[in-house]
Short mmCIF file of C-alpha atoms in Angstrom, two decimals:
data_model
loop_
_atom_site.label_atom_id
_atom_site.label_comp_id
_atom_site.label_asym_id
_atom_site.label_seq_id
_atom_site.Cartn_x
_atom_site.Cartn_y
_atom_site.Cartn_z
CA MET A 594 -6.89 -10.91 -6.51
CA ILE A 595 -10.00 -12.70 -7.74
CA GLU A 596 -12.29 -9.73 -8.27
CA TRP A 597 -12.27 -5.95 -8.43
CA ASN A 598 -12.47 -4.28 -5.04
CA ASP A 599 -14.98 -1.54 -4.20
CA THR A 600 -12.55 1.25 -5.06
CA GLU A 601 -11.75 -0.27 -8.43
CA ARG A 602 -15.43 -0.78 -9.22
CA ALA A 603 -16.06 2.87 -8.38
CA VAL A 604 -13.17 3.95 -10.61
CA SER A 605 -14.45 1.77 -13.44
CA ALA A 606 -17.95 3.23 -13.10
CA ALA A 607 -16.58 6.78 -13.14
CA VAL A 608 -14.51 6.15 -16.25
CA ARG A 609 -17.45 4.43 -17.93
CA GLU A 610 -19.61 7.48 -17.24
CA PHE A 611 -16.94 9.68 -18.85
CA VAL A 612 -16.74 7.35 -21.85
CA ASP A 613 -20.53 7.34 -22.26
CA ARG A 614 -20.65 11.13 -22.08
CA GLU A 615 -17.52 12.21 -23.94
CA ILE A 616 -16.63 9.38 -26.34
CA ARG A 617 -19.65 7.33 -27.37
CA PRO A 618 -21.40 10.36 -28.96
CA HIS A 619 -18.27 10.97 -31.06
CA ARG A 620 -17.65 7.36 -32.05
CA ASP A 621 -18.54 7.89 -35.72
CA ALA A 622 -16.45 11.06 -35.91
CA LEU A 623 -13.48 9.23 -34.43
CA GLU A 624 -14.06 6.33 -36.79
CA HIS A 625 -14.48 8.30 -39.99
CA GLY A 626 -13.42 11.89 -39.30
CA ASP A 627 -10.32 13.67 -40.55
CA HIS A 628 -8.28 14.60 -37.48
CA GLN A 629 -6.66 17.46 -39.36
CA ALA A 630 -9.75 18.90 -41.08
CA GLY A 631 -12.13 19.66 -38.27
CA GLY A 632 -12.70 16.07 -37.18
CA VAL A 633 -12.60 14.90 -33.55
CA ASN A 634 -9.03 14.95 -32.30
CA PRO A 635 -8.28 11.78 -30.29
CA TYR A 636 -5.57 13.54 -28.29
CA ASP A 637 -8.00 16.23 -27.13
CA ILE A 638 -10.28 13.49 -25.80
CA LEU A 639 -7.41 11.78 -23.99
CA ARG A 640 -6.31 15.08 -22.47
CA LYS A 641 -9.88 15.72 -21.32
CA LEU A 642 -9.89 12.27 -19.68
CA TYR A 643 -6.67 13.17 -17.88
CA GLY A 644 -7.99 16.54 -16.84
CA THR A 645 -11.34 15.19 -15.62
CA PHE A 646 -9.72 12.73 -13.23
CA GLY A 647 -6.76 14.89 -12.28
CA LEU A 648 -4.31 12.51 -13.91
CA ASP A 649 -2.40 15.36 -15.51
CA VAL A 650 -1.79 17.01 -12.12
CA MET A 651 -0.91 13.67 -10.53
CA ALA A 652 1.53 12.92 -13.34
CA ARG A 653 3.29 16.26 -12.95
CA GLU A 654 3.54 15.93 -9.19
CA SER A 655 4.76 12.34 -9.40
CA PHE A 656 7.29 13.29 -12.05
CA LYS A 657 8.56 16.20 -9.95
CA LYS A 658 9.07 13.93 -6.93
CA ARG A 659 10.87 11.34 -9.02
CA ILE A 660 13.24 13.94 -10.43
CA GLU A 661 13.89 15.30 -6.93
CA ARG A 662 14.75 11.80 -5.70
CA GLU A 663 17.05 11.11 -8.62
CA ARG A 664 18.78 14.46 -8.30
CA ALA A 665 19.27 13.91 -4.57
CA ALA A 666 20.56 10.39 -5.20
CA ALA A 667 23.07 11.78 -7.70
CA THR A 668 24.43 14.10 -5.00
CA GLY A 669 24.92 11.25 -2.55
CA THR A 670 21.83 11.51 -0.31
CA PRO A 671 19.45 8.85 -1.65
CA ALA A 672 18.09 7.71 1.73
CA GLN A 673 17.18 11.22 2.80
CA ALA A 674 15.67 11.98 -0.60
CA ALA A 675 13.55 8.84 -0.52
CA ALA A 676 12.25 9.67 2.95
CA GLU A 677 11.40 13.27 2.09
CA THR A 678 9.73 12.67 -1.26
CA ARG A 679 8.12 9.25 -0.79
CA GLU A 680 4.84 9.07 -2.67
CA THR A 681 1.68 7.68 -1.13
CA VAL A 682 -0.26 5.68 -3.69
CA PRO A 683 -3.99 5.69 -2.84
CA GLU A 684 -5.87 2.42 -2.99
CA GLY A 685 -6.80 1.54 -6.53
CA ALA A 686 -4.46 4.11 -8.13
CA ASP A 687 -2.08 1.43 -9.37
CA SER A 688 -4.88 -0.17 -11.38
CA PHE A 689 -6.58 3.06 -12.53
CA LEU A 690 -4.86 3.11 -15.91
CA THR A 691 -5.72 -0.55 -16.50
CA LEU A 692 -9.37 0.14 -15.74
CA ALA A 693 -9.33 3.21 -17.99
CA LEU A 694 -7.85 1.17 -20.85
CA ILE A 695 -10.58 -1.47 -20.47
CA GLU A 696 -13.37 1.11 -20.56
CA LEU A 697 -11.85 3.01 -23.48
CA CYS A 698 -11.46 -0.21 -25.42
CA ARG A 699 -15.14 -1.03 -25.05
CA VAL A 700 -15.85 1.90 -27.37
CA SER A 701 -12.64 2.90 -29.13
CA PRO A 702 -9.61 0.58 -29.04
CA GLY A 703 -7.80 3.16 -31.17
CA LEU A 704 -7.83 5.66 -28.31
CA THR A 705 -6.27 3.04 -26.07
CA THR A 706 -3.56 2.35 -28.63
CA ALA A 707 -2.69 6.03 -28.98
CA LEU A 708 -2.53 6.49 -25.21
CA GLY A 709 -0.59 3.30 -24.53
CA VAL A 710 2.13 4.00 -27.08
CA SER A 711 2.66 7.59 -25.94
CA LEU A 712 2.81 6.68 -22.24
CA GLY A 713 4.04 3.11 -22.08
CA LEU A 714 6.50 3.06 -24.96
CA ALA A 715 7.70 6.60 -25.74
CA ALA A 716 7.67 7.99 -22.20
CA GLY A 717 8.54 4.59 -20.74
CA THR A 718 11.71 4.29 -22.82
CA ILE A 719 12.87 7.78 -21.93
CA MET A 720 12.15 7.31 -18.22
CA SER A 721 13.93 3.96 -18.07
CA ARG A 722 16.98 4.74 -20.22
CA GLY A 723 17.35 8.50 -20.18
CA THR A 724 19.64 10.68 -18.13
CA LEU A 725 18.20 13.04 -15.56
CA GLU A 726 18.45 15.87 -18.08
CA GLN A 727 16.71 13.84 -20.78
CA LYS A 728 13.87 12.91 -18.44
CA GLU A 729 13.37 16.56 -17.53
CA ARG A 730 13.54 17.57 -21.18
CA TRP A 731 10.99 15.11 -22.53
CA GLY A 732 9.54 12.84 -19.84
CA GLY A 733 7.29 15.18 -17.89
CA ASP A 734 5.47 16.55 -20.93
CA LEU A 735 4.77 13.03 -22.20
CA LEU A 736 3.58 11.63 -18.87
CA SER A 737 1.12 14.50 -18.43
CA LEU A 738 -0.05 14.27 -22.08
CA ASP A 739 1.05 17.86 -22.66
CA LYS A 740 2.89 16.29 -25.58
CA ILE A 741 2.28 13.11 -27.57
CA GLY A 742 4.96 10.51 -28.20
CA SER A 743 5.60 7.77 -30.73
CA TRP A 744 7.90 4.76 -30.60
CA ALA A 745 9.53 3.90 -33.92
CA ILE A 746 11.04 0.48 -34.54
CA THR A 747 8.98 -1.13 -37.35
CA GLU A 748 10.15 -0.73 -40.96
CA PRO A 749 8.80 -1.82 -44.36
CA ASP A 750 11.12 -4.85 -44.34
CA ALA A 751 11.59 -5.19 -40.59
CA GLY A 752 8.41 -6.16 -38.77
CA SER A 753 8.71 -9.54 -37.10
CA ASP A 754 12.47 -9.47 -37.73
CA ALA A 755 12.74 -6.07 -36.08
CA PHE A 756 16.45 -6.18 -35.27
CA GLY A 757 17.90 -8.26 -38.08
CA GLY A 758 15.89 -6.59 -40.84
CA MET A 759 16.37 -3.03 -39.60
CA ARG A 760 17.77 -0.73 -42.31
CA THR A 761 17.49 2.65 -40.61
CA THR A 762 21.02 3.66 -39.68
CA VAL A 763 23.02 6.23 -37.77
CA ARG A 764 26.60 7.06 -38.56
CA ARG A 765 28.98 9.00 -36.41
CA ASP A 766 29.66 12.57 -37.49
CA GLY A 767 32.17 14.23 -35.21
CA GLU A 768 30.64 14.21 -31.73
CA GLY A 769 27.13 13.66 -33.09
CA TYR A 770 25.27 11.34 -35.44
CA VAL A 771 23.41 11.40 -38.75
CA LEU A 772 20.16 9.40 -39.01
CA SER A 773 18.91 7.96 -42.33
CA GLY A 774 16.07 5.61 -43.27
CA GLN A 775 12.37 5.21 -42.61
CA LYS A 776 9.85 3.66 -40.25
CA THR A 777 6.30 2.54 -40.94
CA PHE A 778 3.10 1.61 -39.07
CA ILE A 779 4.08 4.09 -36.36
CA THR A 780 1.28 4.82 -33.89
CA ASN A 781 0.94 8.59 -33.33
CA GLY A 782 3.58 9.07 -36.02
CA PRO A 783 1.71 11.77 -37.99
CA PHE A 784 1.19 14.04 -34.98
CA ALA A 785 3.82 13.04 -32.42
CA ASP A 786 5.75 15.83 -30.72
CA THR A 787 8.42 13.47 -29.41
CA ILE A 788 9.69 10.43 -31.29
CA VAL A 789 11.79 7.58 -29.89
CA VAL A 790 13.69 5.97 -32.78
CA TYR A 791 15.73 2.77 -32.97
CA ALA A 792 18.50 2.58 -35.58
CA LYS A 793 21.58 0.51 -36.38
CA LEU A 794 25.04 1.96 -35.99
CA ASP A 795 26.74 1.98 -39.38
CA ASP A 796 30.29 1.20 -38.28
CA GLY A 797 31.34 -0.23 -41.64
CA ALA A 798 32.88 -3.32 -40.05
CA THR A 799 30.46 -5.41 -37.99
CA ALA A 800 28.22 -7.91 -39.78
CA TRP A 801 24.87 -6.23 -40.49
CA ARG A 802 22.69 -8.40 -38.25
CA ASP A 803 25.13 -8.00 -35.35
CA ARG A 804 25.42 -4.23 -35.41
CA ARG A 805 24.51 -2.16 -32.37
CA ILE A 806 20.97 -0.90 -32.00
CA MET A 807 20.97 2.69 -30.75
CA THR A 808 18.03 4.71 -29.45
CA PHE A 809 17.50 8.44 -30.03
CA VAL A 810 14.86 11.02 -29.18
CA LEU A 811 13.70 13.37 -31.94
CA ASP A 812 11.39 16.38 -31.87
CA SER A 813 8.85 17.11 -34.59
CA GLY A 814 9.99 19.77 -37.03
CA MET A 815 13.65 18.79 -37.01
CA PRO A 816 15.39 19.32 -40.39
CA GLY A 817 15.33 16.11 -42.41
CA LEU A 818 12.45 14.55 -40.44
CA THR A 819 9.18 13.97 -42.33
CA GLN A 820 6.01 12.72 -40.64
CA SER A 821 3.51 11.33 -43.16
CA PRO A 822 -0.23 11.97 -43.07
CA PRO A 823 -2.25 9.17 -41.40
CA LEU A 824 -2.38 5.89 -43.29
CA ARG A 825 -5.76 4.39 -44.15
CA LYS A 826 -6.37 1.26 -42.10
CA MET A 827 -8.86 -1.54 -41.65
CA GLY A 828 -9.53 -0.64 -38.03
CA ILE A 829 -8.47 1.28 -34.89
CA HIS A 830 -9.16 4.49 -36.83
CA ALA A 831 -9.01 6.66 -33.70
CA SER A 832 -5.30 5.89 -33.50
CA PRO A 833 -3.41 7.82 -36.21
CA THR A 834 -0.75 5.63 -37.80
CA GLY A 835 1.91 6.88 -40.19
CA GLN A 836 5.37 6.70 -41.67
CA LEU A 837 8.52 8.52 -40.63
CA PHE A 838 11.32 9.47 -43.03
CA PHE A 839 14.82 10.44 -41.94
CA ASP A 840 16.84 12.30 -44.56
CA ASP A 841 20.24 12.80 -42.91
CA VAL A 842 18.77 14.07 -39.64
CA ARG A 843 21.61 15.49 -37.56
CA LEU A 844 21.52 14.40 -33.93
CA THR A 845 23.53 15.85 -31.09
CA PRO A 846 24.86 13.47 -28.39
CA ASP A 847 22.24 14.65 -25.89
CA ARG A 848 19.56 12.90 -27.97
CA LEU A 849 21.11 9.46 -27.48
CA LEU A 850 19.40 7.29 -24.85
CA GLY A 851 21.99 5.22 -23.06
CA SER A 852 25.71 5.48 -23.52
CA ALA A 853 27.67 5.75 -26.74
CA ASP A 854 29.72 2.85 -25.32
CA ASP A 855 26.77 0.55 -24.58
CA THR A 856 27.12 -3.08 -25.56
CA ALA A 857 25.54 -4.39 -28.75
CA GLU A 858 22.79 -5.96 -26.63
CA ALA A 859 21.74 -2.80 -24.76
CA GLY A 860 19.49 -1.38 -27.47
CA ARG A 861 17.89 -4.74 -28.14
CA GLY A 862 17.27 -5.19 -24.41
CA SER A 863 15.49 -1.84 -24.25
CA ALA A 864 13.19 -2.79 -27.11
CA ARG A 865 12.46 -6.23 -25.65
CA SER A 866 11.48 -4.64 -22.35
CA ASN A 867 8.99 -2.48 -24.21
CA PHE A 868 7.69 -5.49 -26.12
CA THR A 869 6.91 -7.06 -22.74
CA THR A 870 5.05 -3.97 -21.53
CA GLU A 871 3.10 -3.68 -24.77
CA ARG A 872 2.08 -7.33 -24.87
CA ILE A 873 0.93 -7.45 -21.25
CA GLY A 874 -1.24 -4.40 -21.96
CA MET A 875 -3.05 -6.40 -24.62
CA ALA A 876 -4.96 -8.27 -21.90
CA ALA A 877 -6.71 -5.08 -20.74
CA MET A 878 -7.47 -4.06 -24.30
CA ALA A 879 -8.84 -7.50 -25.14
CA LEU A 880 -10.98 -7.51 -22.01
CA GLY A 881 -12.61 -4.25 -23.06
CA VAL A 882 -13.52 -5.56 -26.51
CA ILE A 883 -14.74 -8.91 -25.16
CA SER A 884 -16.88 -7.26 -22.46
CA GLU A 885 -18.52 -4.88 -24.92
CA CYS A 886 -19.20 -7.60 -27.49
CA LEU A 887 -20.69 -9.82 -24.81
CA ASP A 888 -22.97 -7.08 -23.47
CA LEU A 889 -24.14 -6.15 -26.96
CA SER A 890 -24.71 -9.80 -27.87
CA VAL A 891 -26.71 -10.60 -24.72
CA ALA A 892 -28.94 -7.56 -25.30
CA TYR A 893 -29.45 -8.48 -28.96
CA ALA A 894 -30.20 -12.13 -28.10
CA LYS A 895 -33.02 -10.93 -25.83
CA GLU A 896 -34.46 -8.46 -28.33
CA ARG A 897 -34.13 -10.27 -31.69
CA THR A 898 -36.87 -12.76 -32.38
CA LEU A 899 -36.96 -15.74 -34.72
CA TRP A 900 -39.97 -18.01 -35.11
CA ASP A 901 -41.77 -15.86 -32.57
CA LYS A 902 -39.24 -16.27 -29.77
CA PRO A 903 -35.99 -14.56 -28.75
CA ILE A 904 -32.94 -16.00 -30.44
CA GLY A 905 -31.44 -16.32 -26.95
CA ASP A 906 -33.69 -19.38 -26.52
CA LEU A 907 -31.75 -21.18 -29.25
CA GLN A 908 -28.99 -23.46 -28.04
CA LEU A 909 -26.50 -22.42 -30.75
CA ILE A 910 -26.90 -18.79 -29.65
CA GLN A 911 -26.50 -19.86 -26.01
CA LEU A 912 -23.29 -21.66 -26.96
CA LYS A 913 -21.89 -18.48 -28.48
CA LEU A 914 -22.77 -16.46 -25.39
CA ALA A 915 -21.30 -19.08 -23.07
CA ASN A 916 -18.03 -19.15 -25.01
CA MET A 917 -17.86 -15.36 -24.85
CA GLU A 918 -18.31 -15.43 -21.08
CA VAL A 919 -15.58 -18.06 -20.65
CA ALA A 920 -13.24 -15.91 -22.74
CA ARG A 921 -14.11 -12.87 -20.61
CA MET A 922 -13.36 -14.73 -17.40
CA ASN A 923 -10.05 -16.07 -18.66
CA VAL A 924 -8.79 -12.75 -19.98
CA GLN A 925 -9.94 -10.95 -16.83
CA ASN A 926 -7.83 -13.38 -14.82
CA LEU A 927 -4.82 -12.49 -16.98
CA VAL A 928 -5.47 -8.82 -16.20
CA PHE A 929 -5.69 -9.61 -12.48
CA ARG A 930 -2.39 -11.49 -12.65
CA ALA A 931 -0.67 -8.57 -14.38
CA ILE A 932 -1.92 -6.16 -11.71
CA GLU A 933 -0.79 -8.45 -8.92
CA MET A 934 2.68 -8.84 -10.42
CA GLY A 935 3.00 -5.08 -10.73
CA ARG A 936 2.00 -4.58 -7.10
CA ALA A 937 4.59 -7.15 -6.07
CA GLY A 938 7.28 -5.37 -8.06
CA LYS A 939 7.64 -8.26 -10.48
CA LYS A 940 7.85 -8.10 -14.26
CA PRO A 941 6.84 -10.98 -16.53
CA SER A 942 9.33 -12.50 -18.89
CA LEU A 943 9.07 -11.84 -22.62
CA ALA A 944 7.74 -15.37 -23.10
CA GLU A 945 5.05 -14.85 -20.44
CA ALA A 946 4.05 -11.55 -22.03
CA SER A 947 3.90 -13.28 -25.40
CA ALA A 948 1.60 -15.94 -23.96
CA VAL A 949 -0.71 -13.26 -22.57
CA LYS A 950 -0.78 -11.38 -25.87
CA TYR A 951 -1.30 -14.55 -27.91
CA TYR A 952 -4.24 -15.81 -25.86
CA ALA A 953 -5.95 -12.50 -25.12
CA SER A 954 -5.75 -11.15 -28.66
CA GLN A 955 -7.06 -14.38 -30.18
CA ALA A 956 -9.88 -14.50 -27.62
CA ALA A 957 -10.91 -10.92 -28.41
CA PHE A 958 -10.91 -11.56 -32.14
CA ASP A 959 -12.87 -14.81 -31.79
CA VAL A 960 -15.48 -13.16 -29.56
CA ALA A 961 -15.84 -10.17 -31.88
CA MET A 962 -16.31 -12.38 -34.93
CA GLU A 963 -18.84 -14.54 -33.08
CA ALA A 964 -20.69 -11.35 -32.14
CA VAL A 965 -20.91 -10.40 -35.81
CA GLN A 966 -22.22 -13.89 -36.58
CA LEU A 967 -24.76 -13.71 -33.78
CA PHE A 968 -26.06 -10.39 -35.15
CA GLY A 969 -26.32 -11.94 -38.62
CA GLY A 970 -26.72 -9.41 -41.42
CA ASN A 971 -26.97 -6.59 -38.90
CA GLY A 972 -23.56 -7.51 -37.56
CA TYR A 973 -22.05 -6.73 -40.94
CA MET A 974 -23.53 -3.24 -40.93
CA ALA A 975 -21.58 -0.27 -39.55
CA GLU A 976 -24.65 0.93 -37.66
CA TYR A 977 -24.23 -2.04 -35.33
CA ARG A 978 -21.10 -1.59 -33.26
CA VAL A 979 -19.88 -5.16 -33.40
CA GLU A 980 -18.75 -4.46 -36.98
CA GLN A 981 -16.24 -1.86 -35.78
CA LEU A 982 -15.10 -3.98 -32.83
CA ALA A 983 -14.42 -6.93 -35.12
CA ARG A 984 -12.23 -4.78 -37.39
CA ASP A 985 -10.43 -3.31 -34.41
CA ALA A 986 -9.87 -6.71 -32.79
CA LYS A 987 -8.19 -8.00 -35.94
CA SER A 988 -5.34 -5.58 -35.30
CA PHE A 989 -4.70 -7.28 -31.95
CA LEU A 990 -3.45 -10.35 -33.82
CA ILE A 991 -0.89 -8.28 -35.71
CA TYR A 992 0.57 -5.42 -33.72
CA ALA A 993 2.87 -5.74 -30.70
CA GLY A 994 4.33 -8.62 -32.69
CA SER A 995 2.18 -10.91 -34.81
CA ASN A 996 0.71 -13.94 -33.04
CA GLU A 997 2.92 -16.20 -35.13
CA VAL A 998 5.94 -14.52 -33.51
CA GLN A 999 4.41 -14.92 -30.05
CA ILE A 1000 4.23 -18.67 -30.66
CA THR A 1001 7.97 -18.83 -31.34
CA HIS A 1002 8.79 -16.90 -28.15
CA ILE A 1003 6.59 -19.20 -26.07
CA ALA A 1004 7.88 -22.41 -27.65
CA LYS A 1005 11.56 -21.45 -27.48
CA ASP A 1006 11.19 -20.66 -23.80
CA LEU A 1007 9.53 -24.03 -23.19
CA LEU A 1008 12.27 -25.87 -25.05
CA ARG A 1009 14.95 -24.17 -22.94
CA ARG A 1010 13.40 -25.37 -19.72
CA GLU A 1011 14.07 -28.67 -18.01
CA GLY A 1012 10.51 -28.97 -16.78
CA SER A 1013 7.28 -27.08 -16.22
CA ARG A 1014 7.25 -24.25 -13.69
#
């Protein structure tokens, strides 16, 4: 795939029209409003997006068919079930979400973050690791956006060292478990209905760093669970971020994802799979920011005059624009590659996902900062949108694993190889 096809261009145009009508007018409210005190609720906007394009109905129908297949397979008739409930994916549907993420990110990367974590991480973990009953209990509501999910692994002392530094624990209590500890920087944490939590099993014997990582699903309002108000952040303000506190939260066995007898590596493997998904998604987010910054910069270079001529006539300005376009082309190619791999049923390795995240996030940040520089003093003012995009793009270098961590994943993979691929 070297370019968007006609269907994808039509989808992109339709989503852009929705964004221009329903999101751009509320950009300041999303950026500065209080979601709890009459401000614009980001989840209402995302649900309206889903409703406008019928994604909520599609999600429910697709979920129903998947559950029917899995139930039939469990009773010993998988071939018949697959034949009777096979889904027909219309052209362009597999890339719709990618296109939506790009368009959302042109205006509000925070909305993209909130949507991606709820769907890709919270729902994704439950749908990949959960039992049929667990999927029915939580999965459908998350996939349709009827409920919002969060994915909780980061802690105050366990960011880059997510597994080794983890201090949130579960201990066995009869047939169930008791959860204690806290998580921080949790996207959707303040308002999530469903929370996927990673914790270490406190078995009292195994060395701390080697203890099993277990995954549980919590519901808001459970005794002992506290969801903090939104934290104040530098950017991506449309994505509420908070802390979670677990004060001896009692968990029944049906909240455990996976088996109580899973190996020590199972929980880590689940998280790594989600890291891969999250990091690949950064390419689409970065492309949205880069495209918007480039469009704004080209328009400004034509309009702004210096010494009685447009600043676009100056070679240093032309250099900035050219570098932005090269970044756009490169990141778009990474997006195309991710779409093609998905269509072929392939999943990138963690190292490949890290390479995508590392390059795309740095490119988006560099372009956004160059846009601010091109706008000069105006670029530093909130009235000019490149100021917000630059703050938002900075987060790309940090979340989904800091770029310093991505470098170690890439380098370690290279050093394990015997030659280039």
